[in-house]
C-alpha cells in the first residue's frame, strides 16, 4: 500500500470511527486548544494517576485531519508516562517539520501516516492542534 493510500485510510478510519471522542467524567485534567486560522477547537481530557495517562478523550469540532490526529494521539499515549507522552508529542512535531528519521516515525505508529502533512502548509495547524494542546497540558502539571 502506498503512503498516500495508507494516509487516507488511517484518516478516514479515525475520523469516521473515533475511539476517543467522548466525555471522560473522571478526567483529572483538561485543556482547551484552538486553531483560530480555521476554527478547529478541542478539549483534551486526561485521567492521570501516578504520572501515567490511564485514559484520555477529546471533544470539539474540526476538520477530518484535526479530529483524526487527536484520536490517533490518544491511542498512542494512553498507558504512557507523562514524560513518554511529551517525548512522543515532540517527535510528532519534529516529523511534521520534516526533521524526523524513519525510525522515529516508526515509533509514532499510525501517527506516522500524517508525515506528508508537512507538504500541505494550510493543514499543518490542523494536524498539530491536539499535540500542542497535550504539550500545554503536560507543562501545566
GROMACS .gro file of C-alpha atoms in nm:
model
  141
    1UNK     CA    1   0.000   0.000   0.000
    2UNK     CA    2   0.148   0.336  -0.094
    3UNK     CA    3   0.183   0.608   0.169
    4UNK     CA    4  -0.100   0.821   0.028
    5UNK     CA    5  -0.347   0.531   0.043
    6UNK     CA    6  -0.234   0.448   0.398
    7UNK     CA    7  -0.270   0.815   0.496
    8UNK     CA    8  -0.622   0.830   0.354
    9UNK     CA    9  -0.726   0.501   0.514
   10UNK     CA   10  -0.595   0.596   0.859
   11UNK     CA   11  -0.751   0.943   0.845
   12UNK     CA   12  -1.085   0.812   0.726
   13UNK     CA   13  -1.099   0.540   0.990
   14UNK     CA   14  -1.011   0.769   1.282
   15UNK     CA   15  -1.242   1.043   1.160
   16UNK     CA   16  -1.543   0.820   1.095
   17UNK     CA   17  -1.491   0.585   1.392
   18UNK     CA   18  -1.305   0.778   1.661
   19UNK     CA   19  -1.231   0.563   1.965
   20UNK     CA   20  -1.156   0.856   2.194
   21UNK     CA   21  -1.411   1.123   2.103
   22UNK     CA   22  -1.631   1.121   2.410
   23UNK     CA   23  -1.668   1.268   2.753
   24UNK     CA   24  -1.442   1.149   3.031
   25UNK     CA   25  -1.622   1.227   3.357
   26UNK     CA   26  -1.334   1.107   3.576
   27UNK     CA   27  -1.068   1.310   3.394
   28UNK     CA   28  -0.814   1.460   3.632
   29UNK     CA   29  -0.720   1.741   3.391
   30UNK     CA   30  -0.848   1.918   3.083
   31UNK     CA   31  -0.701   2.162   2.834
   32UNK     CA   32  -0.863   2.358   2.553
   33UNK     CA   33  -0.694   2.401   2.218
   34UNK     CA   34  -0.797   2.628   1.932
   35UNK     CA   35  -0.677   2.676   1.578
   36UNK     CA   36  -0.804   3.029   1.501
   37UNK     CA   37  -0.695   3.010   1.138
   38UNK     CA   38  -0.962   2.751   1.053
   39UNK     CA   39  -1.192   2.733   1.357
   40UNK     CA   40  -1.092   2.388   1.484
   41UNK     CA   41  -1.129   2.359   1.860
   42UNK     CA   42  -1.097   2.074   2.102
   43UNK     CA   43  -1.083   1.994   2.469
   44UNK     CA   44  -0.839   1.727   2.572
   45UNK     CA   45  -0.944   1.523   2.878
   46UNK     CA   46  -0.689   1.303   3.055
   47UNK     CA   47  -0.707   1.077   3.356
   48UNK     CA   48  -0.359   1.077   3.507
   49UNK     CA   49  -0.262   0.858   3.802
   50UNK     CA   50   0.090   0.835   3.942
   51UNK     CA   51   0.232   1.009   3.634
   52UNK     CA   52   0.068   0.763   3.392
   53UNK     CA   53  -0.204   0.853   3.141
   54UNK     CA   54  -0.466   0.594   3.233
   55UNK     CA   55  -0.732   0.719   2.992
   56UNK     CA   56  -0.798   1.005   2.756
   57UNK     CA   57  -1.063   1.154   2.534
   58UNK     CA   58  -1.136   1.467   2.336
   59UNK     CA   59  -1.438   1.670   2.246
   60UNK     CA   60  -1.479   1.952   2.000
   61UNK     CA   61  -1.526   2.036   1.637
   62UNK     CA   62  -1.292   2.049   1.345
   63UNK     CA   63  -1.183   1.912   1.013
   64UNK     CA   64  -1.109   1.547   0.949
   65UNK     CA   65  -0.736   1.599   0.998
   66UNK     CA   66  -0.763   1.764   1.340
   67UNK     CA   67  -1.016   1.511   1.466
   68UNK     CA   68  -0.828   1.207   1.335
   69UNK     CA   69  -0.496   1.339   1.466
   70UNK     CA   70  -0.646   1.383   1.816
   71UNK     CA   71  -0.785   1.029   1.812
   72UNK     CA   72  -0.456   0.881   1.688
   73UNK     CA   73  -0.264   1.075   1.953
   74UNK     CA   74  -0.484   0.948   2.236
   75UNK     CA   75  -0.449   0.591   2.115
   76UNK     CA   76  -0.071   0.632   2.120
   77UNK     CA   77  -0.031   0.800   2.461
   78UNK     CA   78  -0.283   0.606   2.671
   79UNK     CA   79  -0.087   0.392   2.915
   80UNK     CA   80   0.227   0.602   2.877
   81UNK     CA   81   0.401   0.818   3.136
   82UNK     CA   82   0.374   1.195   3.103
   83UNK     CA   83   0.742   1.207   3.007
   84UNK     CA   84   0.692   0.948   2.731
   85UNK     CA   85   0.378   1.126   2.604
   86UNK     CA   86   0.572   1.453   2.590
   87UNK     CA   87   0.855   1.281   2.401
   88UNK     CA   88   0.610   1.131   2.150
   89UNK     CA   89   0.444   1.469   2.105
   90UNK     CA   90   0.778   1.636   2.039
   91UNK     CA   91   0.861   1.356   1.796
   92UNK     CA   92   0.532   1.413   1.613
   93UNK     CA   93   0.605   1.786   1.580
   94UNK     CA   94   0.958   1.702   1.459
   95UNK     CA   95   0.805   1.472   1.196
   96UNK     CA   96   0.565   1.741   1.077
   97UNK     CA   97   0.861   1.977   1.037
   98UNK     CA   98   1.029   1.713   0.819
   99UNK     CA   99   1.312   1.651   1.065
  100UNK     CA  100   1.232   1.302   1.199
  101UNK     CA  101   1.417   0.989   1.094
  102UNK     CA  102   1.234   0.684   0.962
  103UNK     CA  103   1.300   0.504   1.293
  104UNK     CA  104   1.149   0.796   1.487
  105UNK     CA  105   0.846   0.798   1.261
  106UNK     CA  106   0.803   0.424   1.319
  107UNK     CA  107   0.776   0.498   1.694
  108UNK     CA  108   0.470   0.709   1.619
  109UNK     CA  109   0.280   0.409   1.483
  110UNK     CA  110  -0.034   0.530   1.298
  111UNK     CA  111   0.056   0.894   1.364
  112UNK     CA  112   0.332   0.840   1.110
  113UNK     CA  113   0.061   0.835   0.844
  114UNK     CA  114   0.041   1.213   0.887
  115UNK     CA  115   0.404   1.265   0.786
  116UNK     CA  116   0.313   1.415   0.447
  117UNK     CA  117   0.107   1.690   0.609
  118UNK     CA  118   0.429   1.891   0.610
  119UNK     CA  119   0.375   1.935   0.234
  120UNK     CA  120   0.033   2.093   0.297
  121UNK     CA  121   0.110   2.410   0.496
  122UNK     CA  122  -0.256   2.506   0.537
  123UNK     CA  123  -0.322   2.172   0.712
  124UNK     CA  124  -0.023   2.164   0.948
  125UNK     CA  125  -0.202   2.358   1.222
  126UNK     CA  126  -0.494   2.115   1.198
  127UNK     CA  127  -0.269   1.812   1.243
  128UNK     CA  128  -0.074   1.954   1.537
  129UNK     CA  129  -0.364   2.105   1.735
  130UNK     CA  130  -0.414   1.810   1.971
  131UNK     CA  131  -0.040   1.751   2.009
  132UNK     CA  132   0.028   2.115   2.104
  133UNK     CA  133  -0.265   2.102   2.346
  134UNK     CA  134  -0.113   1.789   2.502
  135UNK     CA  135   0.220   1.969   2.548
  136UNK     CA  136   0.043   2.260   2.719
  137UNK     CA  137  -0.149   2.022   2.946
  138UNK     CA  138   0.165   1.832   3.044
  139UNK     CA  139   0.354   2.157   3.108
  140UNK     CA  140   0.074   2.267   3.342
  141UNK     CA  141   0.107   1.953   3.556
   0.00000   0.00000   0.00000
